[in-house]
Amino acid sequence: NFYNLFSELQEYKVDIDKIKIEEWQKDVFENLLEINRCIEEQVKLRGLTLPYMLRKKENISEFFLKGTKKICFINKVKFTPFEKEVIQAFEERGTIVRNVIQIDRKDFDEEKLMIKGTFGLPDKKNFEEKRINIEIHQFDNKFTQLMGIVKKLDTESRKTDSWNQESQYRIYDVQEINGSTRKDYQLLNQNKITYNLEETMENSSIYKILSLLCNILGSIKIENKSGEGKILLFKLKEIHSSFKNDGFLKVFNLRKSYDFLQELTSEGYKYISLKMPEISDEEKNISGKENLLKFLEELEKIYSIDNLQDYGKFLEEIFEKVEEKEEKIRSKYFEALSEMVVLEEFSFDNLWHGFFKGSISASLLKMFLKYLDKKAISLDLEEIDGQEAEKKYKINSFSAISETRKENIIFLNLQDSFPKVKVNNYLFSKNQRISMGLPVNEDIRQMEFFKFFNNIFGGRNIYLSYVKNLDENIDCAGVIEEMKLKYGIQTESVFAGGEISEGEEISFIKKYFTSKGKKWEKKFIGEFIPSRMEKDRKKIMEEKLSLGYYGFEKLRDFEYGYYLEKMIGKTEKEEIDEKIDPLLFGNIIHAVYERIVKENKEQIESKKYNVEINDIKKVLSNVLAVFEYKIPAEFIKFYREVSFDEIARSIKKIF
């Protein structure tokens, strides 16, 4: 936030001393100024220059300008104050500067060098003179929209045998790209249509593994026990969630530990630690226990890291374990790592201890994930092989659209509030930004509209599509509604009868979703594969047979279910409750009764037993020590002061 804000203030030549600060902003702004002062001091001391400090006309490259007679901008509809200063410096050096824009003179302020707020769609006469063929298509959902584009491309490919770059349709998605959008396009036949939408590191396997690790580190509780010192308690819920990621299990060698973790989960543990009896004993015969022990030991080492130099080494090592083959991901990962580790080179004393509250290790890892968030990667699902004979299409992000002339264009998802723009509103309000001359949402929207209109009215065949579903509150973008009204364009459908028939849907699925692509093939269920789960017969033989109340109840009400549960043996408990469930409360109370009865059997039978509340609380305290890893640490104070106190009083009443 600091970096973006100060970059913008320099770009728009804002005098920091003249900014009118509101009372509620004062402390934050003074902190930002102090950060800036410290950074300027450090870079001067070290002879460095940070990129956001480069915005001075003195830094213009004389070498670049040497021999350059003329510089021409194409369709640049906004110049910042710094850019204007740079252009003035060019002209003072004798370089001619021109700006060629495809826009009506009435819509551009030549003095301020920016697009006017009145800019919009050309009038109907102007539109008709251009002789552009515009189709507007409405669909009920994204699936049918994809079917529409496929049918459109199939129709166009049959019209002509020649295939060249000029006649090819360029496809752009105008909506923000997210995981859902990517899944939509994965449905398409990848031999015909690929997509070139920006991926982020968030979707890489290394990012997911680090996120899971960050959650585990952030949930660690520290307990100081007399005689044992500091104990780290690891939240079982976070570890259990991590076990669902195959990459995580592979990196930390935990695949063999899955059954053992499930056993702890099914027994109601909320936390685990290296000091708990069920884990820390020397028995190695329990499958996967040793691997889990090594993992907890590694977690303790990572938790102790408190500087970026050591963290950098760990992050390098873990990347190699992931075996990420995609070279673009590797380069972006190490780019982010190199950017982050230099933070400590400024040598601020006690930097992280003063900055982070709680776990420094988890906070440093979270900070690295924030760096990765900013790294965008262009990943093609399938590289286009360059064979001109095969007609292939690529779906691109709207942000990647250029100003070059394109005859045939398809725009998808022109619904909701297109164009969506986001301005850095950190600290300053909209009115403050306007008074300082900083851009606001409306300014950016105007530039996005220009980009959109310029491509439409520079083309020949334009296909616009959107999803309209009033039940889900989705409607076409305002600009589409405006085009319909202003130019009298009717909404069309590429499907006969104005809607998609069931037959067409099935045909589409057969053609684009089956492995062969050409014909429907019946899928047969393969041979039955018996379970490879080992039956722990030794454990079954050694187990003492008993039938408690809950078992009896199940046997009475659902005998088959009772025997089936016993036969399966190990069952997986997927959810870990963040509270003490009624069964655990019952087990605690039963354990207290059992101890009291065993220790005072004769007195109770002779009706001479007179219990003291403090004696019950002492027994209860000993019982709770056995259950300590099964009771959520967040609520232990509440349980001790309310629930457990009530248990002691109730037991006294019973006796």
XYZ file of C-alpha atoms in Angstrom:
655
model
C 0.000 0.000 0.000
C 2.839 2.366 0.847
C 4.686 1.615 -2.383
C 1.608 2.029 -4.631
C 0.556 5.242 -2.918
C 3.955 6.966 -3.078
C 4.479 5.824 -6.700
C 1.156 7.441 -7.595
C 1.912 10.650 -5.708
C 5.178 10.983 -7.667
C 3.520 10.113 -11.007
C 0.899 12.847 -10.507
C 3.404 15.364 -9.057
C 1.471 15.783 -5.795
C 3.111 18.030 -3.184
C 2.957 15.993 0.034
C 3.015 19.139 2.198
C -0.158 20.459 0.552
C -2.293 17.329 1.036
C -5.302 18.056 3.258
C -5.396 15.215 5.774
C -8.501 14.313 7.772
C -8.091 13.818 11.529
C -8.695 10.047 11.299
C -5.940 9.735 8.657
C -3.315 11.658 10.567
C -1.552 8.816 12.422
C -1.471 6.514 9.396
C -0.163 9.248 7.080
C 2.561 10.255 9.565
C 3.631 6.594 9.729
C 3.842 6.477 5.918
C 5.952 9.652 5.867
C 8.254 8.154 8.506
C 8.641 4.969 6.410
C 9.469 7.124 3.376
C 12.034 9.129 5.378
C 13.714 5.932 6.620
C 13.837 4.428 3.120
C 15.289 7.615 1.595
C 17.936 7.609 4.326
C 18.856 3.972 3.678
C 19.019 4.226 -0.125
C 21.187 7.323 0.120
C 23.485 5.522 2.556
C 23.759 2.478 0.256
C 23.826 4.303 -3.079
C 20.597 2.651 -4.257
C 17.598 3.929 -6.203
C 14.192 2.282 -5.864
C 11.977 2.174 -8.997
C 9.296 4.429 -7.520
C 11.933 7.121 -6.938
C 12.986 7.228 -10.617
C 10.247 9.619 -11.729
C 12.485 12.631 -12.453
C 13.098 14.084 -15.890
C 16.827 14.099 -15.074
C 16.708 10.305 -15.420
C 15.693 10.385 -19.107
C 18.203 8.356 -21.132
C 20.252 10.572 -23.456
C 21.503 7.409 -25.153
C 17.926 6.389 -26.032
C 17.071 9.806 -27.467
C 20.267 10.050 -29.500
C 19.333 9.741 -33.169
C 15.573 9.685 -32.420
C 13.895 12.387 -34.527
C 10.270 11.589 -33.786
C 8.246 9.720 -31.147
C 4.659 8.798 -31.985
C 2.009 7.638 -29.497
C -0.986 5.686 -30.839
C -4.361 6.012 -29.080
C -2.959 7.237 -25.788
C -5.952 9.033 -24.287
C -4.487 10.039 -20.917
C -1.158 11.555 -19.923
C -0.122 11.900 -16.292
C 1.615 15.098 -15.070
C 4.964 13.254 -15.013
C 4.456 11.979 -18.573
C 3.679 15.535 -19.708
C 6.908 16.679 -18.072
C 8.834 13.945 -19.899
C 7.278 14.905 -23.275
C 8.221 18.535 -22.654
C 11.795 17.398 -21.960
C 11.790 15.426 -25.263
C 10.693 18.491 -27.205
C 13.305 20.696 -25.485
C 15.932 18.251 -26.811
C 14.569 18.661 -30.345
C 12.576 15.408 -30.569
C 9.181 15.741 -32.275
C 6.294 14.160 -30.320
C 2.955 13.237 -31.915
C -0.154 11.566 -30.539
C -2.419 9.821 -33.053
C -5.829 8.950 -31.600
C -8.900 7.486 -33.283
C -11.404 9.668 -31.489
C -13.627 12.612 -32.377
C -12.066 16.016 -31.572
C -15.043 16.926 -29.401
C -14.309 13.954 -27.117
C -10.652 14.786 -26.394
C -9.221 17.698 -24.388
C -6.047 18.637 -26.313
C -4.911 21.060 -23.622
C -5.172 18.605 -20.724
C -4.244 15.648 -22.969
C -7.042 13.472 -21.672
C -10.337 11.950 -22.792
C -13.426 13.992 -21.916
C -16.165 12.742 -19.577
C -18.683 13.202 -22.416
C -17.044 10.463 -24.505
C -19.435 7.671 -25.531
C -20.901 5.767 -28.466
C -20.715 7.450 -31.918
C -24.048 8.678 -33.289
C -26.184 6.388 -35.477
C -25.213 8.077 -38.768
C -21.513 7.680 -38.010
C -22.099 4.022 -37.085
C -24.024 3.270 -40.304
C -21.278 4.843 -42.437
C -18.747 2.404 -40.992
C -20.771 -0.604 -42.271
C -19.874 -2.831 -39.316
C -21.688 -6.125 -38.869
C -22.506 -6.394 -35.128
C -24.284 -9.438 -33.652
C -25.532 -9.371 -30.053
C -26.342 -12.739 -28.425
C -28.066 -13.434 -25.126
C -27.705 -16.721 -23.197
C -29.230 -18.154 -20.031
C -25.936 -19.413 -18.583
C -22.224 -19.674 -19.268
C -22.516 -23.226 -20.562
C -24.887 -22.284 -23.363
C -22.718 -19.228 -24.102
C -19.778 -21.598 -24.697
C -21.986 -23.691 -26.979
C -22.871 -20.514 -28.848
C -19.254 -19.550 -29.488
C -18.392 -23.089 -30.639
C -21.312 -23.097 -33.066
C -20.344 -19.627 -34.331
C -16.759 -20.710 -35.004
C -17.911 -23.928 -36.690
C -20.200 -21.921 -38.975
C -17.433 -19.457 -39.872
C -14.898 -22.222 -40.599
C -17.315 -23.824 -43.088
C -17.746 -20.537 -44.967
C -14.163 -20.419 -46.161
C -11.468 -22.952 -46.968
C -8.626 -20.472 -46.671
C -7.217 -19.880 -43.201
C -5.198 -16.782 -42.461
C -4.484 -14.573 -39.497
C -6.484 -11.671 -40.901
C -9.760 -13.593 -41.172
C -9.354 -15.405 -37.842
C -11.701 -14.400 -35.025
C -9.980 -12.876 -31.970
C -11.800 -13.840 -28.761
C -11.757 -11.797 -25.525
C -13.388 -12.390 -22.143
C -14.269 -9.059 -20.538
C -14.940 -10.427 -17.028
C -12.412 -10.708 -14.248
C -10.600 -14.029 -14.568
C -10.919 -16.377 -11.601
C -10.952 -20.096 -10.803
C -14.555 -20.432 -11.969
C -13.778 -18.878 -15.372
C -10.845 -21.210 -15.914
C -13.035 -24.229 -15.142
C -15.562 -23.012 -17.723
C -12.942 -22.933 -20.467
C -11.482 -26.289 -19.530
C -14.763 -27.750 -20.815
C -13.915 -26.709 -24.347
C -12.263 -29.037 -26.835
C -8.589 -28.180 -26.321
C -7.647 -29.179 -29.877
C -9.952 -26.487 -31.229
C -9.931 -23.713 -28.660
C -7.315 -22.838 -26.067
C -7.374 -19.995 -23.599
C -4.622 -17.567 -22.811
C -6.057 -16.044 -19.665
C -3.629 -14.932 -17.005
C -2.984 -17.518 -14.319
C -1.696 -16.477 -10.903
C 0.713 -18.304 -8.641
C -2.311 -18.965 -6.428
C -3.219 -21.890 -8.687
C 0.214 -23.530 -8.573
C 0.906 -26.599 -6.426
C 3.724 -24.856 -4.514
C 1.371 -22.006 -3.510
C -1.253 -24.438 -2.183
C 1.360 -26.355 -0.173
C 2.780 -23.160 1.361
C -0.747 -21.905 2.183
C -1.504 -25.119 4.087
C 1.815 -24.864 5.917
C 1.077 -21.212 6.767
C -2.294 -22.218 8.276
C -0.607 -24.854 10.466
C 2.088 -22.421 11.667
C -0.493 -19.717 12.364
C -2.616 -22.036 14.529
C 0.185 -23.273 16.825
C -0.419 -22.731 20.562
C 2.437 -22.414 23.049
C 2.037 -23.876 26.520
C 4.524 -23.577 29.353
C 4.520 -26.595 31.663
C 6.467 -26.801 34.874
C 9.288 -29.289 34.485
C 8.726 -29.666 30.718
C 9.293 -26.106 29.540
C 7.719 -24.736 26.370
C 5.442 -27.116 24.438
C 4.135 -26.422 20.925
C 0.561 -27.619 20.380
C -0.321 -28.243 16.718
C -3.958 -27.841 15.748
C -5.122 -31.186 14.383
C -7.802 -29.569 12.213
C -5.195 -27.682 10.144
C -2.919 -30.727 9.840
C -5.897 -32.876 8.845
C -6.845 -30.357 6.111
C -3.275 -30.481 4.784
C -3.436 -34.266 4.536
C -6.099 -33.891 1.819
C -3.485 -32.359 -0.507
C -1.433 -35.041 -2.244
C 1.448 -32.657 -2.973
C 1.700 -31.770 0.721
C 1.866 -35.468 1.700
C 4.574 -36.068 -0.892
C 6.769 -33.097 0.093
C 6.714 -33.959 3.816
C 6.696 -37.762 3.312
C 3.375 -38.216 5.142
C 1.452 -40.679 2.985
C 2.113 -43.547 5.428
C 0.893 -41.385 8.347
C -2.651 -40.945 7.065
C -4.177 -43.897 8.954
C -2.476 -42.925 12.210
C -3.744 -39.340 11.902
C -7.258 -40.638 11.218
C -7.030 -42.728 14.379
C -6.168 -39.628 16.427
C -9.000 -37.725 14.724
C -11.603 -40.418 15.379
C -10.559 -40.511 19.055
C -11.444 -36.824 19.385
C -8.016 -35.162 19.598
C -8.004 -31.435 18.878
C -4.236 -30.874 19.271
C -1.101 -32.983 19.000
C 2.464 -32.368 20.151
C 5.803 -34.146 20.344
C 5.314 -34.448 24.114
C 1.911 -36.183 24.110
C 2.167 -39.814 25.322
C 0.359 -41.294 22.300
C 3.032 -39.878 19.981
C 6.241 -39.405 21.953
C 6.751 -43.020 23.116
C 9.398 -45.123 21.424
C 7.050 -47.601 19.748
C 7.671 -47.643 16.018
C 5.274 -50.453 15.150
C 2.329 -48.133 14.511
C 2.220 -47.458 10.766
C 3.153 -43.883 9.888
C 3.859 -42.690 13.449
C 7.583 -42.147 12.822
C 6.894 -40.055 9.684
C 4.429 -37.887 11.610
C 7.004 -37.406 14.389
C 9.600 -36.219 11.871
C 7.044 -33.823 10.369
C 6.266 -32.302 13.799
C 10.017 -31.936 14.449
C 10.383 -30.136 11.101
C 7.433 -27.881 11.966
C 9.130 -26.888 15.240
C 12.291 -25.952 13.305
C 10.296 -23.872 10.794
C 8.366 -22.226 13.648
C 11.651 -21.057 15.187
C 12.729 -19.190 12.000
C 12.576 -15.439 12.644
C 14.457 -13.889 9.702
C 14.195 -13.830 5.921
C 17.713 -15.099 5.273
C 16.925 -18.452 6.916
C 13.410 -18.488 5.495
C 14.821 -17.964 2.008
C 16.916 -21.147 2.320
C 13.867 -23.119 3.476
C 11.687 -21.751 0.639
C 14.355 -22.703 -1.911
C 14.573 -26.250 -0.537
C 10.824 -26.803 -0.417
C 10.415 -25.670 -4.041
C 12.866 -28.333 -5.193
C 10.898 -30.994 -3.267
C 7.689 -30.029 -5.077
C 9.377 -30.859 -8.409
C 7.544 -28.112 -10.264
C 8.292 -28.658 -13.964
C 6.712 -25.446 -15.305
C 9.635 -23.063 -15.920
C 7.407 -19.948 -15.772
C 6.298 -20.855 -12.241
C 9.908 -21.416 -11.154
C 11.034 -18.029 -12.467
C 8.119 -16.167 -10.851
C 8.626 -18.006 -7.544
C 12.302 -17.108 -7.277
C 11.607 -13.588 -8.535
C 9.200 -13.084 -5.608
C 11.701 -14.678 -3.208
C 14.550 -12.413 -4.315
C 12.296 -9.341 -3.984
C 11.314 -10.290 -0.447
C 14.684 -11.272 1.026
C 16.220 -7.864 0.237
C 13.883 -6.301 2.815
C 16.319 -7.223 5.578
C 19.205 -5.558 3.740
C 17.898 -2.224 4.984
C 19.030 -3.424 8.446
C 16.216 -1.956 10.494
C 16.833 -3.093 14.065
C 14.551 -5.839 15.394
C 12.445 -5.490 12.241
C 10.100 -8.490 12.441
C 9.757 -8.642 16.230
C 8.526 -5.051 16.162
C 6.290 -5.543 13.157
C 4.532 -8.898 13.598
C 2.392 -9.939 16.520
C 2.260 -13.653 17.361
C 4.093 -16.182 15.204
C 6.897 -14.502 13.249
C 7.370 -17.668 11.186
C 3.720 -17.777 10.040
C 3.751 -14.026 9.322
C 6.903 -14.199 7.181
C 5.416 -17.061 5.166
C 2.150 -15.153 4.754
C 4.150 -12.162 3.521
C 5.866 -14.345 0.906
C 2.458 -15.612 -0.253
C 1.430 -11.959 -0.682
C 4.449 -11.479 -2.966
C 3.392 -14.549 -4.981
C -0.160 -13.140 -5.256
C 1.261 -10.331 -7.391
C 2.949 -12.693 -9.836
C 0.825 -13.359 -12.925
C 1.747 -16.134 -15.337
C 0.482 -16.697 -18.846
C -0.121 -20.440 -19.117
C -1.497 -22.032 -22.275
C -3.383 -25.264 -21.748
C -1.970 -26.386 -25.063
C 0.748 -24.727 -27.097
C -0.485 -23.777 -30.550
C 1.761 -25.770 -32.876
C 1.740 -23.267 -35.707
C 0.181 -25.600 -38.263
C -1.740 -23.241 -40.502
C -3.849 -26.084 -41.888
C -5.526 -26.619 -38.511
C -7.918 -23.887 -37.453
C -7.370 -23.019 -33.802
C -8.726 -20.229 -31.630
C -7.484 -18.711 -28.416
C -9.542 -16.946 -25.719
C -7.699 -13.951 -24.232
C -8.241 -11.629 -21.310
C -9.712 -8.209 -22.176
C -6.735 -6.564 -20.440
C -4.475 -8.040 -23.171
C -6.354 -6.414 -26.077
C -4.159 -4.240 -28.324
C -4.880 -1.181 -30.461
C -4.026 -2.960 -33.738
C -6.801 -3.375 -36.271
C -8.775 -6.632 -36.004
C -11.409 -7.472 -38.610
C -13.254 -10.179 -36.653
C -13.714 -9.998 -32.867
C -15.734 -11.936 -30.298
C -16.400 -10.452 -26.835
C -17.726 -12.801 -24.137
C -19.471 -12.166 -20.798
C -20.586 -8.601 -21.460
C -22.797 -8.636 -18.387
C -22.942 -6.961 -14.972
C -20.907 -3.805 -14.437
C -18.554 -3.932 -17.428
C -15.963 -2.516 -17.387
C -14.957 -3.390 -13.825
C -12.156 -1.163 -12.582
C -10.342 -0.921 -9.307
C -8.511 2.195 -8.161
C -6.089 2.132 -5.237
C -8.262 3.843 -2.611
C -5.866 3.181 0.248
C -6.084 6.010 2.803
C -7.524 8.802 0.598
C -11.235 9.255 -0.137
C -12.625 9.843 -3.630
C -13.012 13.598 -3.039
C -9.422 13.847 -1.774
C -8.158 12.013 -4.862
C -10.077 14.384 -7.147
C -8.692 17.450 -5.364
C -5.117 16.083 -5.739
C -5.644 15.263 -9.420
C -5.369 11.496 -8.869
C -7.491 9.196 -11.054
C -10.807 7.858 -9.762
C -12.965 4.953 -10.994
C -14.798 7.059 -13.578
C -11.502 8.091 -15.248
C -10.337 4.497 -15.630
C -13.780 3.372 -16.869
C -13.666 6.003 -19.633
C -10.305 4.664 -20.838
C -11.601 1.067 -20.783
C -14.682 2.153 -22.776
C -12.400 3.806 -25.334
C -10.394 0.582 -25.687
C -13.624 -1.399 -26.154
C -15.276 1.013 -28.618
C -12.079 1.565 -30.571
C -11.734 -2.163 -31.259
C -15.418 -2.551 -32.170
C -15.576 0.415 -34.556
C -12.227 -0.462 -36.105
C -13.409 -3.965 -37.004
C -15.739 -5.485 -39.585
C -17.509 -8.469 -37.967
C -18.230 -8.169 -34.236
C -19.855 -10.872 -32.088
C -20.985 -9.720 -28.613
C -22.440 -12.159 -26.087
C -23.669 -11.994 -22.520
C -25.492 -14.046 -19.902
C -28.907 -12.872 -18.694
C -30.435 -14.726 -15.767
C -32.844 -12.627 -13.711
C -33.178 -15.380 -11.062
C -29.467 -14.957 -10.334
C -29.636 -11.171 -10.779
C -27.396 -11.216 -13.887
C -28.146 -8.870 -16.780
C -26.337 -7.430 -19.773
C -23.855 -4.584 -19.349
C -25.225 -1.055 -19.730
C -23.096 -0.430 -22.825
C -24.832 -3.346 -24.641
C -28.272 -2.000 -23.759
C -27.167 1.419 -25.037
C -25.954 -0.067 -28.360
C -29.234 -1.923 -28.831
C -31.282 1.249 -28.318
C -29.009 3.679 -30.187
C -28.380 1.544 -33.280
C -31.536 -0.587 -33.264
C -29.615 -3.860 -33.071
C -31.769 -6.856 -32.187
C -30.620 -9.624 -29.839
C -29.987 -12.789 -31.843
C -29.437 -16.472 -31.213
C -27.255 -18.804 -33.239
C -29.642 -21.629 -32.329
C -32.748 -22.506 -34.287
C -35.956 -21.269 -32.720
C -34.097 -18.790 -30.511
C -33.138 -21.325 -27.879
C -30.927 -24.382 -27.420
C -32.692 -27.687 -27.927
C -31.990 -30.786 -25.878
C -30.692 -32.511 -29.011
C -28.132 -29.746 -29.614
C -26.983 -29.924 -26.007
C -26.409 -33.691 -26.240
C -24.682 -33.272 -29.603
C -22.371 -30.646 -28.096
C -21.525 -32.835 -25.116
C -20.770 -35.827 -27.326
C -18.547 -33.766 -29.603
C -16.675 -31.649 -27.075
C -16.667 -33.567 -23.801
C -15.858 -37.161 -24.770
C -12.323 -38.399 -25.291
C -12.745 -39.249 -28.990
C -14.577 -36.050 -29.894
C -16.172 -37.504 -33.068
C -18.518 -40.221 -31.891
C -20.241 -41.230 -28.668
C -18.639 -44.257 -27.040
C -20.361 -46.253 -24.341
C -18.271 -46.388 -21.178
C -18.102 -49.752 -19.406
C -17.441 -50.250 -15.694
C -14.109 -52.027 -15.257
C -13.358 -55.130 -13.239
C -13.992 -55.096 -9.492
C -10.815 -54.282 -7.545
C -10.800 -55.592 -3.937
C -9.791 -53.148 -1.187
C -6.091 -53.133 -0.329
C -6.734 -51.910 3.239
C -4.858 -54.124 5.692
C -7.012 -55.872 8.279
C -5.458 -55.399 11.706
C -6.344 -58.905 12.941
C -3.890 -58.770 15.861
C -5.606 -55.661 17.221
C -9.042 -57.294 16.843
C -7.892 -60.458 18.689
C -6.365 -58.491 21.568
C -9.330 -56.129 21.957
C -11.469 -56.714 25.027
C -15.097 -57.174 24.085
C -17.451 -54.747 25.760
C -20.845 -53.294 25.020
C -21.445 -49.766 26.278
C -24.769 -47.959 26.285
C -24.271 -46.329 22.849
C -23.243 -49.673 21.328
C -26.241 -51.373 22.921
C -28.540 -48.659 21.574
C -27.223 -49.144 18.034
C -27.448 -52.955 18.333
C -31.062 -52.662 19.471
C -32.163 -50.128 16.829
C -30.026 -51.160 13.834
C -28.375 -54.542 14.328
C -26.998 -54.802 10.756
C -25.415 -51.349 11.035
C -23.769 -52.260 14.331
C -22.086 -55.378 12.879
C -21.129 -53.556 9.676
C -19.405 -50.809 11.694
C -17.541 -53.415 13.743
C -16.532 -55.329 10.610
C -15.158 -52.228 8.828
C -13.121 -51.353 11.913
C -11.250 -48.203 10.894
C -13.590 -45.430 9.829
C -12.611 -41.983 8.702
C -13.723 -38.973 10.696
C -13.541 -36.060 8.275
C -14.560 -33.213 10.571
C -12.825 -32.011 13.713
C -15.159 -30.025 15.961
C -13.799 -26.878 17.548
C -15.748 -27.558 20.755
C -16.245 -30.288 23.314
C -19.018 -32.468 21.954
C -21.629 -34.105 24.268
C -19.903 -37.497 23.976
C -16.592 -36.076 25.245
C -18.391 -34.338 28.118
C -19.976 -37.705 28.945
C -16.594 -39.448 28.835
C -15.072 -36.851 31.196
C -17.962 -37.215 33.683
C -17.850 -41.041 33.479
C -14.093 -40.987 34.113
C -14.582 -38.814 37.245
C -17.298 -41.164 38.597
C -15.136 -44.188 37.849
C -12.144 -42.834 39.777
C -14.217 -41.758 42.775
C -16.056 -45.097 42.924
C -12.848 -47.141 42.607
C -11.057 -45.132 45.317
C -14.048 -45.064 47.741
C -15.853 -48.352 46.936
C -16.328 -49.609 50.532
C -17.478 -46.246 51.932
C -20.018 -45.816 49.122
C -21.433 -49.362 49.597
C -21.786 -48.818 53.350
C -23.369 -45.395 52.707
C -20.694 -43.637 54.761
C -19.179 -41.686 51.851
C -19.400 -37.908 52.314
C -17.663 -36.174 49.416
C -16.125 -32.673 49.518
C -16.395 -30.373 46.506
C -12.613 -29.752 46.534
C -11.938 -33.510 46.381
C -14.165 -33.792 43.288
C -12.401 -30.825 41.649
C -9.044 -32.505 42.332
C -10.203 -35.745 40.658
C -11.708 -33.729 37.786
C -8.411 -31.872 37.322
C -6.505 -35.190 37.067
C -9.037 -36.525 34.554
C -8.760 -33.357 32.444
C -4.981 -33.841 32.242
C -5.676 -37.098 30.374
C -8.041 -35.297 27.973
C -5.857 -32.178 27.502
C -5.200 -32.784 23.773
C -8.901 -33.350 23.124
C -10.110 -30.052 24.613
C -9.858 -26.938 22.360
C -7.345 -24.529 23.920
C -9.390 -21.490 22.782
C -12.251 -22.380 25.129
C -10.437 -24.034 28.028
C -10.815 -20.979 30.289
C -14.577 -20.907 29.714
C -14.884 -24.656 30.338
C -12.830 -24.473 33.542
C -14.759 -21.527 35.003
C -18.262 -22.508 33.870
C -18.777 -26.063 32.607
C -16.281 -27.953 34.775
C -17.321 -26.094 37.904
C -20.924 -27.096 37.195
C -19.850 -30.737 36.659
C -18.211 -30.803 40.116
C -21.340 -29.404 41.827
C -23.595 -31.872 39.957
C -21.439 -34.857 40.984
C -21.585 -33.764 44.621
C -25.399 -33.641 44.399
C -25.543 -37.173 42.931
C -23.431 -38.603 45.778
